[in-house]
Short mmCIF file of C-alpha atoms and ligand atoms in Angstrom, two decimals:
data_model
loop_
_atom_site.label_atom_id
_atom_site.label_comp_id
_atom_site.label_asym_id
_atom_site.label_seq_id
_atom_site.Cartn_x
_atom_site.Cartn_y
_atom_site.Cartn_z
CA MET A 1 -6.02 -15.22 42.58
CA THR A 2 -3.81 -16.86 45.18
CA THR A 3 -0.15 -16.06 45.08
CA ILE A 4 2.37 -18.80 45.75
CA PRO A 5 4.50 -17.91 48.78
CA PRO A 6 8.23 -17.55 48.06
CA VAL A 7 10.74 -20.28 48.88
CA THR A 8 12.08 -18.91 52.16
CA ASP A 9 15.21 -19.95 54.03
CA VAL A 10 14.69 -18.89 57.66
CA HIS A 11 18.22 -19.67 58.87
CA THR A 12 21.04 -17.67 57.29
CA HIS A 13 23.62 -15.44 58.92
CA VAL A 14 25.17 -12.05 58.34
CA VAL A 15 28.35 -10.33 59.47
CA PRO A 16 28.12 -6.66 58.58
CA PRO A 17 31.25 -5.39 56.83
CA GLY A 18 31.57 -2.19 58.82
CA TRP A 19 31.71 -4.00 62.15
CA PRO A 20 34.11 -2.01 64.34
CA ASP A 21 36.71 -3.29 66.78
CA LEU A 22 35.07 -2.33 70.05
CA GLY A 23 38.29 -2.89 71.94
CA ALA A 24 36.93 -5.14 74.69
CA PRO A 25 39.29 -8.06 75.42
CA ASP A 26 37.07 -10.91 74.18
CA SER A 27 34.67 -9.05 71.90
CA PRO A 28 34.77 -10.23 68.29
CA TRP A 29 36.39 -8.09 65.63
CA LEU A 30 36.85 -8.53 61.91
CA ARG A 31 40.21 -8.99 60.26
CA ARG A 32 39.81 -8.28 56.55
CA ASP A 33 42.08 -10.70 54.70
CA SER A 34 41.09 -9.75 51.12
CA THR A 35 38.09 -8.22 49.37
CA GLU A 36 36.33 -11.59 49.48
CA THR A 37 37.56 -13.01 52.78
CA ALA A 38 37.82 -12.04 56.43
CA THR A 39 38.36 -13.70 59.78
CA ILE A 40 36.22 -13.24 62.88
CA MET A 41 38.77 -12.75 65.66
CA ARG A 42 38.41 -12.95 69.42
CA GLY A 43 41.39 -11.18 70.87
CA ASP A 44 44.29 -12.60 68.89
CA ARG A 45 42.54 -15.95 68.33
CA GLU A 46 40.92 -16.90 65.01
CA PHE A 47 37.27 -17.79 65.64
CA ARG A 48 36.08 -18.40 62.06
CA ARG A 49 37.17 -17.61 58.53
CA ILE A 50 34.33 -16.16 56.50
CA THR A 51 33.71 -15.09 52.92
CA ASP A 52 31.93 -12.13 51.43
CA ALA A 53 28.72 -14.19 51.39
CA CYS A 54 28.46 -12.95 54.98
CA TRP A 55 28.14 -9.32 53.92
CA ASN A 56 27.84 -8.98 50.15
CA ALA A 57 24.20 -8.88 49.05
CA ASP A 58 25.11 -9.65 45.42
CA THR A 59 26.95 -12.83 46.43
CA ARG A 60 24.01 -13.91 48.54
CA LEU A 61 21.49 -13.25 45.79
CA ALA A 62 23.56 -15.21 43.25
CA ASP A 63 23.77 -18.17 45.65
CA MET A 64 20.04 -17.94 46.36
CA ASP A 65 19.29 -18.00 42.64
CA ALA A 66 21.58 -21.01 42.20
CA ASP A 67 19.84 -22.82 45.09
CA GLY A 68 16.27 -21.92 44.17
CA VAL A 69 15.72 -19.73 47.23
CA ASP A 70 13.60 -16.60 46.82
CA VAL A 71 13.92 -15.07 50.28
CA GLN A 72 16.40 -15.35 53.14
CA VAL A 73 15.82 -14.48 56.75
CA VAL A 74 19.13 -12.83 57.65
CA LEU A 75 20.12 -13.54 61.25
CA PRO A 76 22.93 -12.16 63.40
CA THR A 77 25.95 -14.41 63.88
CA PRO A 78 25.71 -15.51 67.52
CA VAL A 79 29.32 -14.73 68.48
CA PHE A 80 28.31 -11.03 68.20
CA PHE A 81 25.46 -11.22 70.77
CA GLY A 82 27.42 -9.49 73.53
CA TYR A 83 25.42 -11.13 76.32
CA ASP A 84 28.56 -11.12 78.49
CA ASN A 85 28.81 -7.33 78.40
CA ASP A 86 27.16 -5.03 80.87
CA PRO A 87 23.64 -4.19 79.62
CA ASP A 88 24.46 -0.66 78.43
CA ASP A 89 27.39 -1.91 76.39
CA ALA A 90 25.35 -4.80 75.03
CA ALA A 91 22.56 -2.45 73.96
CA ARG A 92 25.08 -0.27 72.16
CA VAL A 93 26.69 -3.29 70.49
CA ALA A 94 23.31 -4.67 69.41
CA GLY A 95 22.35 -1.29 67.99
CA ILE A 96 25.54 -1.05 65.94
CA PHE A 97 25.13 -4.61 64.63
CA ASN A 98 21.45 -4.16 63.80
CA ASP A 99 21.93 -0.87 61.96
CA LEU A 100 24.86 -2.24 59.95
CA THR A 101 22.78 -5.30 59.00
CA LEU A 102 20.21 -3.03 57.37
CA GLU A 103 22.94 -1.75 55.03
CA VAL A 104 23.29 -5.33 53.70
CA THR A 105 19.63 -6.31 53.58
CA GLY A 106 18.57 -2.88 52.31
CA GLN A 107 20.17 -3.73 48.98
CA ALA A 108 17.46 -6.33 48.32
CA PRO A 109 14.69 -5.60 50.82
CA ASP A 110 12.20 -7.96 49.18
CA ARG A 111 14.60 -10.91 49.33
CA LEU A 112 16.73 -10.34 52.43
CA LEU A 113 14.65 -10.03 55.61
CA PRO A 114 16.68 -8.84 58.60
CA PHE A 115 16.22 -10.18 62.13
CA CYS A 116 17.76 -8.14 64.92
CA GLN A 117 19.62 -9.09 68.05
CA VAL A 118 18.89 -7.70 71.50
CA PRO A 119 20.72 -7.31 74.84
CA LEU A 120 18.87 -10.25 76.33
CA GLN A 121 20.59 -9.95 79.73
CA ASP A 122 18.32 -6.93 80.40
CA SER A 123 14.71 -7.50 79.40
CA ASP A 124 13.79 -3.79 79.39
CA ALA A 125 16.73 -2.95 77.14
CA ALA A 126 15.95 -5.98 74.97
CA CYS A 127 12.32 -4.90 74.48
CA GLN A 128 13.47 -1.35 73.68
CA GLU A 129 15.99 -2.45 71.08
CA LEU A 130 13.43 -4.79 69.49
CA ASP A 131 10.90 -1.95 69.24
CA ARG A 132 13.52 0.37 67.75
CA CYS A 133 14.50 -2.26 65.18
CA LEU A 134 10.91 -3.02 64.20
CA ASP A 135 10.48 0.69 63.46
CA ASN A 136 13.60 0.55 61.28
CA GLY A 137 12.60 -2.46 59.17
CA HIS A 138 13.67 -5.58 61.03
CA ARG A 139 11.21 -8.43 60.65
CA GLY A 140 11.94 -10.50 63.73
CA VAL A 141 14.53 -11.26 66.36
CA GLU A 142 17.16 -13.91 66.90
CA ILE A 143 18.13 -14.81 70.46
CA GLY A 144 20.75 -17.15 71.85
CA ASN A 145 19.41 -20.16 73.73
CA HIS A 146 20.89 -18.94 77.00
CA VAL A 147 22.39 -15.94 78.71
CA GLY A 148 25.21 -17.44 80.73
CA ASP A 149 23.57 -19.55 83.41
CA ARG A 150 20.10 -18.23 82.61
CA ASP A 151 18.11 -20.30 80.15
CA LEU A 152 14.92 -19.53 78.23
CA ASP A 153 12.73 -20.13 81.31
CA ASP A 154 14.47 -17.21 83.07
CA GLU A 155 11.98 -14.56 84.19
CA GLY A 156 13.68 -11.83 82.18
CA VAL A 157 13.71 -13.94 79.03
CA ILE A 158 10.05 -14.88 79.51
CA THR A 159 9.22 -11.18 79.86
CA PHE A 160 11.00 -10.56 76.56
CA LEU A 161 9.21 -13.47 74.84
CA GLN A 162 5.87 -12.15 76.09
CA HIS A 163 6.76 -8.80 74.57
CA CYS A 164 7.56 -10.52 71.25
CA ALA A 165 4.15 -12.19 71.34
CA SER A 166 2.43 -8.89 72.08
CA ARG A 167 4.28 -7.28 69.15
CA ASP A 168 3.44 -10.32 66.95
CA VAL A 169 7.12 -10.77 66.11
CA PRO A 170 8.76 -14.10 65.23
CA VAL A 171 11.61 -15.26 67.46
CA PHE A 172 14.37 -17.53 66.18
CA VAL A 173 16.44 -19.31 68.82
CA HIS A 174 20.00 -20.21 67.94
CA PRO A 175 22.21 -22.42 70.13
CA TRP A 176 25.49 -20.79 71.03
CA ASP A 177 28.25 -20.49 73.61
CA MET A 178 28.68 -24.20 74.16
CA THR A 179 30.66 -24.98 77.29
CA PRO A 180 34.24 -25.73 76.22
CA ALA A 181 35.60 -29.03 77.50
CA PRO A 182 38.60 -31.15 76.60
CA ARG A 183 36.35 -33.94 75.36
CA THR A 184 34.51 -31.72 72.88
CA ASP A 185 37.61 -29.84 71.74
CA PRO A 186 38.57 -31.93 68.65
CA TRP A 187 36.61 -32.43 65.43
CA MET A 188 34.23 -29.51 66.03
CA LEU A 189 32.40 -31.63 68.62
CA GLU A 190 31.20 -28.46 70.30
CA TRP A 191 29.17 -27.91 67.13
CA LEU A 192 28.33 -31.55 66.36
CA VAL A 193 27.31 -32.56 69.90
CA GLY A 194 27.15 -29.40 71.98
CA MET A 195 24.88 -27.38 69.70
CA PRO A 196 22.12 -29.99 69.34
CA ALA A 197 22.27 -30.61 73.09
CA GLU A 198 21.97 -26.87 73.80
CA SER A 199 18.74 -26.64 71.79
CA GLN A 200 17.31 -29.74 73.43
CA LEU A 201 18.19 -28.35 76.86
CA SER A 202 16.44 -25.03 76.23
CA LEU A 203 13.33 -26.65 74.75
CA LEU A 204 13.07 -29.00 77.75
CA ARG A 205 13.52 -26.08 80.13
CA LEU A 206 10.70 -24.18 78.41
CA ALA A 207 8.51 -27.29 78.66
CA LEU A 208 9.34 -28.69 82.12
CA SER A 209 9.47 -25.32 83.90
CA GLY A 210 5.93 -24.52 82.85
CA ALA A 211 7.17 -21.57 80.76
CA PHE A 212 5.19 -22.78 77.75
CA ASP A 213 2.07 -22.83 79.95
CA ARG A 214 2.65 -19.16 80.77
CA LEU A 215 3.59 -17.98 77.29
CA PRO A 216 0.77 -17.20 74.86
CA GLU A 217 0.13 -19.83 72.21
CA SER A 218 0.29 -17.02 69.68
CA LEU A 219 4.07 -16.69 70.24
CA ARG A 220 5.86 -17.74 67.05
CA ILE A 221 9.14 -19.28 68.14
CA GLY A 222 11.52 -21.25 65.95
CA PHE A 223 14.63 -23.28 66.74
CA ALA A 224 17.70 -23.81 64.58
CA HIS A 225 19.04 -27.17 63.40
CA GLY A 226 15.70 -28.93 63.71
CA GLY A 227 15.54 -28.04 67.40
CA GLY A 228 18.71 -30.06 68.01
CA SER A 229 18.27 -33.33 69.86
CA PHE A 230 14.82 -32.45 71.22
CA ALA A 231 12.54 -34.22 68.75
CA TYR A 232 14.42 -37.51 68.91
CA TRP A 233 14.19 -37.72 72.70
CA THR A 234 10.65 -36.55 73.43
CA GLY A 235 9.82 -40.19 74.24
CA ARG A 236 12.43 -40.32 76.98
CA ALA A 237 11.42 -36.94 78.38
CA ASP A 238 7.70 -37.81 78.23
CA ASN A 239 8.32 -41.10 79.97
CA ALA A 240 10.23 -39.32 82.73
CA TRP A 241 7.39 -36.80 83.10
CA GLN A 242 4.68 -39.46 83.11
CA GLN A 243 6.31 -42.27 85.08
CA ARG A 244 8.83 -40.60 87.38
CA ARG A 245 7.61 -37.14 88.26
CA ASP A 246 8.61 -38.04 91.80
CA LEU A 247 12.20 -37.85 90.56
CA VAL A 248 11.86 -35.30 87.79
CA GLY A 249 9.69 -32.83 89.67
CA ALA A 250 8.46 -31.08 86.54
CA ASP A 251 6.27 -27.99 86.93
CA SER A 252 4.48 -28.22 83.58
CA GLU A 253 0.84 -29.07 82.94
CA HIS A 254 1.73 -31.44 80.11
CA PRO A 255 4.56 -33.74 79.03
CA PRO A 256 7.24 -32.17 76.81
CA SER A 257 5.96 -33.52 73.49
CA HIS A 258 2.67 -31.68 74.08
CA TYR A 259 4.45 -28.38 73.44
CA ALA A 260 6.30 -29.47 70.29
CA PRO A 261 3.57 -28.17 67.94
CA ARG A 262 4.12 -24.71 69.47
CA VAL A 263 7.63 -24.66 68.02
CA TYR A 264 8.90 -24.14 64.48
CA VAL A 265 12.05 -26.06 63.58
CA ASP A 266 14.23 -25.76 60.52
CA THR A 267 15.36 -28.44 58.10
CA VAL A 268 19.17 -28.34 58.56
CA VAL A 269 19.27 -31.99 59.65
CA PHE A 270 20.85 -33.53 56.54
CA SER A 271 18.85 -36.76 56.52
CA GLU A 272 15.37 -37.73 55.44
CA PRO A 273 14.66 -39.94 58.48
CA ALA A 274 15.54 -36.99 60.74
CA LEU A 275 13.28 -34.72 58.69
CA ASN A 276 10.45 -37.21 59.12
CA VAL A 277 10.91 -37.24 62.90
CA LEU A 278 10.52 -33.45 62.89
CA LEU A 279 7.34 -33.70 60.82
CA ASP A 280 5.95 -36.34 63.22
CA VAL A 281 6.89 -34.57 66.46
CA HIS A 282 6.36 -30.89 65.60
CA GLY A 283 3.76 -31.35 62.88
CA PRO A 284 3.78 -30.71 59.12
CA GLU A 285 2.96 -27.02 59.63
CA ARG A 286 5.96 -26.35 61.85
CA VAL A 287 8.91 -27.48 59.74
CA VAL A 288 10.53 -24.63 57.78
CA LEU A 289 13.39 -24.48 55.32
CA GLY A 290 16.67 -23.45 56.94
CA SER A 291 20.23 -23.86 55.69
CA ASP A 292 22.67 -22.08 58.06
CA TYR A 293 24.03 -20.29 54.98
CA PRO A 294 26.85 -19.36 54.51
CA TYR A 295 28.55 -21.26 57.31
CA PRO A 296 30.61 -24.38 56.77
CA LEU A 297 28.29 -26.88 58.48
CA GLY A 298 25.23 -25.60 56.62
CA GLU A 299 23.29 -27.22 53.77
CA ARG A 300 24.06 -26.41 50.14
CA PRO A 301 22.14 -26.26 47.98
CA ALA A 302 19.71 -24.95 50.57
CA GLY A 303 16.74 -27.30 50.84
CA ARG A 304 18.49 -30.29 49.29
CA VAL A 305 17.17 -32.87 51.78
CA VAL A 306 13.60 -31.61 51.41
CA ARG A 307 13.73 -31.50 47.62
CA GLU A 308 15.35 -34.94 47.31
CA SER A 309 13.04 -36.54 49.86
CA SER A 310 10.15 -38.83 49.02
CA LEU A 311 7.64 -36.30 50.38
CA LEU A 312 4.83 -35.29 48.03
CA ASP A 313 5.20 -32.04 46.12
CA ASP A 314 2.58 -30.25 48.19
CA GLN A 315 4.30 -31.40 51.41
CA LYS A 316 7.58 -30.01 50.07
CA ASP A 317 5.89 -26.73 49.17
CA THR A 318 4.48 -26.48 52.68
CA ILE A 319 8.00 -26.77 54.12
CA LEU A 320 9.76 -24.62 51.54
CA ARG A 321 7.12 -21.90 51.23
CA THR A 322 3.93 -21.88 53.31
CA ASN A 323 5.26 -22.55 56.80
CA ALA A 324 7.80 -19.73 56.65
CA GLU A 325 5.07 -17.38 55.50
CA ARG A 326 3.11 -18.28 58.64
CA PHE A 327 6.20 -18.03 60.88
CA LEU A 328 7.04 -14.60 59.51
CA ASN A 329 3.43 -13.49 59.22
CA ALA A 330 4.54 -12.25 55.81
CO1 LIG B 401 23.22 -20.88 62.35
#
């Protein structure tokens, strides 16, 4: 008898309720505003208002039931990564965050699958924290798409990704820490423009640097928000690689689109034409349900675009169920 894989949302976030104020000037802390609401603060500045969906397993499960989601991958919220800290501090911060996350996901371990964070600025410490977390029940790791000026083709990051492949652990890459600029200050343009560009930038760096040629094909790596702007501009990047390598100087064996089937992307793109581009570029086995729950620019109900699309039922099932099972090796 074959069992039907669960509907799995690979892109949701957690903020653990016991998160302490670590006292560093710019490190995030939680201001509890009521039993159901809190604000993520940076210093005395409000970063984001959040609700108990961030930490209350019962709230999450009720929303999942309402949306028809069986399982959530529960990811760290990127502002807590601590990549700016010195490595020892970052390792300590990651450990606190990861252990507190288990208190949330442990309330429904079959439905809430925790991914850990790691001090990515130090590949040894990152590998150690990943190993510790895998022993404690984490199912994968989320990383930011850069560590300051170092992107995913950085030697230390590649070392960490190779370790993930050797441990057979899925990696989910989330854009974060967009460069503030006056032109992207209003209307959440850092999120609307900066985030998709960040993902595209990191995917192109992995491709053009030759990092994908060095990383094992067995590495399961996924990108948030449909991989940002990457899929829509593989034609431009391929043309540059093929026609103007004299200018581009790429170090890769293949043009960027060649590597797209190595990458899982989620479905938080809010339009059927965009979803179809992802299916064309990355392949029907690489598109996974993601919602960005419970954050304000996420999709509710989770999976709406997939379910309302004109795809066939078995294509929808592949996106909603089967591909995540493969990504997670569940
Ligand atoms: Co997100």
